[in-house]
Each structure stands twice: as structure tokens, then as C-alpha cells.
Coordinates of C-alpha atoms in Angstrom, one line a residue:
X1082 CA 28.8 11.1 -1.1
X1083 CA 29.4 12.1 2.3
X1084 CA 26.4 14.3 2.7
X1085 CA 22.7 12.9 3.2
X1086 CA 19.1 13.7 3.9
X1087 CA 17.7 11.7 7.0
X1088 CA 14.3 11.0 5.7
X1089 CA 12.9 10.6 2.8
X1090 CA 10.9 13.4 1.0
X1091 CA 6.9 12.7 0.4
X1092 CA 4.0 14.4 0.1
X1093 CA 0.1 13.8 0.3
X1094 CA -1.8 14.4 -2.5
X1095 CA -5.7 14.2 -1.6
X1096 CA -8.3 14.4 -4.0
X1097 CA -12.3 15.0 -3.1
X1098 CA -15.8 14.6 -4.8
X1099 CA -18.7 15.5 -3.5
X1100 CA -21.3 12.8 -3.5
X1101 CA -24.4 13.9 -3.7
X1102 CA -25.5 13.5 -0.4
X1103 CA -25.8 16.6 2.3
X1104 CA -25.4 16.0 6.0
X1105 CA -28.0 17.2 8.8
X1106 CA -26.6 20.6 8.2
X1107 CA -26.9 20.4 4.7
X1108 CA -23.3 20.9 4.1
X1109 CA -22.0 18.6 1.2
X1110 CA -20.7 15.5 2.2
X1111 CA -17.0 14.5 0.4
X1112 CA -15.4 11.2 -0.6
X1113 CA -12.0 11.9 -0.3
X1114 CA -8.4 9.9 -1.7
X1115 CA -5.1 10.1 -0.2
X1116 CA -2.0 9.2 -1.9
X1117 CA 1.4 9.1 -0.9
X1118 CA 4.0 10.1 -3.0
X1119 CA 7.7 10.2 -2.8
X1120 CA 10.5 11.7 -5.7
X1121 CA 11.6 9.4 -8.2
X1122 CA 15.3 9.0 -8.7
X1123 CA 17.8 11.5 -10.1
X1124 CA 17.5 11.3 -13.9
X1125 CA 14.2 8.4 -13.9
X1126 CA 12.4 11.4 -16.0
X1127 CA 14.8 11.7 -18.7
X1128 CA 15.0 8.2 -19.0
X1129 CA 11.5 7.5 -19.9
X1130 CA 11.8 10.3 -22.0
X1131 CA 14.2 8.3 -24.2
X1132 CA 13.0 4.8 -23.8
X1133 CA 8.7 6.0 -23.8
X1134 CA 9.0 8.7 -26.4
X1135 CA 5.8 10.8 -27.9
X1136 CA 4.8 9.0 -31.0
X1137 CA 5.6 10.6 -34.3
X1138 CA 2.8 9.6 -37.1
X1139 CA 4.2 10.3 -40.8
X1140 CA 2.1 11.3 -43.6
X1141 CA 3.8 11.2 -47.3
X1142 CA 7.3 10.5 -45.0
X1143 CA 7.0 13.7 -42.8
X1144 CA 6.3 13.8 -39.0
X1145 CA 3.0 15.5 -39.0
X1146 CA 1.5 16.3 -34.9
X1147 CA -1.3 13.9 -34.6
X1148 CA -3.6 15.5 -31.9
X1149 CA -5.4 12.3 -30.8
X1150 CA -2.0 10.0 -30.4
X1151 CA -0.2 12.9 -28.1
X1152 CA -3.5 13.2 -26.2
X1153 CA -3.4 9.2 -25.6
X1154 CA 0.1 9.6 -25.1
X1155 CA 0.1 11.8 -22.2
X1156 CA -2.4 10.5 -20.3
X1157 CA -0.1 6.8 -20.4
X1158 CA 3.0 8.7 -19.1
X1159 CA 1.5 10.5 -16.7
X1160 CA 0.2 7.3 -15.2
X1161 CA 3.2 5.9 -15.8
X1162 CA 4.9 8.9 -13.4
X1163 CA 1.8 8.4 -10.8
X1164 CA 2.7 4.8 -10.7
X1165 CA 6.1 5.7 -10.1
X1166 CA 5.9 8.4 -7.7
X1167 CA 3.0 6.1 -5.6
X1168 CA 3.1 3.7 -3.1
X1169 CA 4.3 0.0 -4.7
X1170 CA 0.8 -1.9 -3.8
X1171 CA -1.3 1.6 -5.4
X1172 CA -2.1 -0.3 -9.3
X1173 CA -2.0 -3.9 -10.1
X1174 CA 0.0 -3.6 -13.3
X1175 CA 3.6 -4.2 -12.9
X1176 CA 6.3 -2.0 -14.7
X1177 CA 7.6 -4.0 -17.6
X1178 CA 10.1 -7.1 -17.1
X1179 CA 11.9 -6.1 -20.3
X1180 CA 11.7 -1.8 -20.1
X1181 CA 13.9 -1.6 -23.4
X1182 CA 10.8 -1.6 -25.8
X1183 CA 8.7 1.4 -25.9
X1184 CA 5.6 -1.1 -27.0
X1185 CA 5.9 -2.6 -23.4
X1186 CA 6.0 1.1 -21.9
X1187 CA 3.0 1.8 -23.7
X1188 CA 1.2 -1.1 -22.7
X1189 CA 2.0 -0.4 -19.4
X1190 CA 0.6 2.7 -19.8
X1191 CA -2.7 1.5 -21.1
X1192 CA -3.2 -0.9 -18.2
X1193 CA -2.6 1.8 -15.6
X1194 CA -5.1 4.4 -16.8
X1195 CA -7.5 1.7 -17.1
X1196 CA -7.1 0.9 -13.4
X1197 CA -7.6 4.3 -12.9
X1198 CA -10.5 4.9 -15.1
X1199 CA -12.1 1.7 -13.3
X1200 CA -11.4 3.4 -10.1
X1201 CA -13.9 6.1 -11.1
X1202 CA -10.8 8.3 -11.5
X1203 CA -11.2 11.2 -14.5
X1204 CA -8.5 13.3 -16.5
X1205 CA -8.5 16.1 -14.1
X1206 CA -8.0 14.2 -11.1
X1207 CA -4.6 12.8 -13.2
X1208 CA -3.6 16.6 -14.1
X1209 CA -3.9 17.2 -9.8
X1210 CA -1.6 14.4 -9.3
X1211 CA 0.7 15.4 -12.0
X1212 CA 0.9 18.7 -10.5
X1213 CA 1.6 17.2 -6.9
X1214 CA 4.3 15.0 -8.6
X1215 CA 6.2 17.9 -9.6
X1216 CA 6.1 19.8 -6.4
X1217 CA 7.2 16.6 -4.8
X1218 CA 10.4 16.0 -7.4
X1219 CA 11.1 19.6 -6.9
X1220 CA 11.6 19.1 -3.0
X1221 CA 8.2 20.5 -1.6
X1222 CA 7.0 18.2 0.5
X1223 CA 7.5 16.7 4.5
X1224 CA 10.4 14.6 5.6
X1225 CA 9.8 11.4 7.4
X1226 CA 9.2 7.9 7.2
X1227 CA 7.9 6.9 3.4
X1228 CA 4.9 4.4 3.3

């Protein structure tokens, strides 16, 4: 292709918590985490889609929606898009080696939200960062140098 962009697109998702604690004024005083994330590549999405699929649970051999499995499920592949969309050095767990198997998806999964959860981090704060993901695979976000 002959046509290019000259930076890379990212975007800064910042999250805040109060903590408690008041300053002189008495306004509340914020703990505040900045990640930077950039698109992932044409077609990555649909990808994981067919190699990380929801889980189907059968009851007398029919797919029957299992609440609790989707729930767990979501929560994996968002991390899994965070983990993605973030900074190489943001999680400790590595992608898998072989990314064929779902099983090794799934596990990857696992072992990102419980970095996450050990990093005080709670579902909404995911559902944020999902939301900044999309704005940044849709194209909003600043051009410039990426991490």
C-alpha cells in the first residue's frame, strides 16, 4: 500500500479513586492510573473470536446459556483485549506460545484478571478500559510516538 499514517494512533485511558484522605482544603485527594493504549491489528478481534470462543455448556445435548460461564468468560477476553491494546511490560503473563488451543487462551485469561484483581483493580474499572479500547480501534485517539 502506497498510502500511510505517520504516527501511530493511541490514547490515554486514566482511571481515579478517591482515597480517603482530604487535602488542607478538604477537597478529596485521587489516586489516579494512566494507561497507554494503541489499536490492535486489522482483523486481531475476529481472530480471537474464532480461536477464544464463549463457552457453550450442554444440558441433555443442547447448548443451554450458562450465566456464570459467559460472565467468567467476558471478563478473560476483555483482559485479554486490555493486554493487547497496553503497553508490552503492563501484565506479567505472557500471551500463549502455542495460541491454537482455546484452553491456553483461557488460561491466559485467568492469569491476567488475576494480575488485575491483585492490582486492586475491580470490574468497572475493566468495563472503562474496554470502552477506551473501542474508541481507540475506532480511530479516536492522538497521533504520535507509541510508548
Amino acid at each position: 500500500m502506497k498510502l500511510s499514517f505517520t504516527a501511530p494512533l493511541t490514547r490515554i485511558a486514566t482511571l481515579k479513586r478517591d482515597t480517603g484522605e482530604v487535602d488542607p482544603d478538604g477537597h478529596p485527594i485521587l489516586s489516579e492510573v494512566q494507561i497507554e493504549l494503541h489499536p490492535w491489528p486489522m482483523g486481531w478481534s475476529d481472530w480471537l473470536d474464532r480461536i477464544f470462543p464463549a463457552p457453550v455448556v450442554y444440558v441433555d445435548q443442547k447448548p443451554v446459556e450458562d450465566a456464570a460461564a459467559r460472565g467468567e468468560y467476558a471478563g478473560q477476553r476483555a483482559a485479554i483485549m486490555l493486554a493487547r491494546c497496553a503497553p508490552d511490560d503492563l501484565f506479567d503473563a505472557r500471551p500463549p506460545a502455542d495460541d491454537s488451543k482455546r484452553g491456553n487462551w483461557e488460561a491466559y485469561g485467568k492469569a491476567l484478571l488475576a494480575e488485575l484483581r491483585a492490582a486492586h483493580f475491580v470490574d468497572g474499572d475493566l468495563l472503562h478500559l474496554v470502552g477506551e479500547i473501542a474508541k481507540v480501534n475506532r480511530g479516536a485517539g492522538k497521533l504520535g510516538k507509541a510508548g
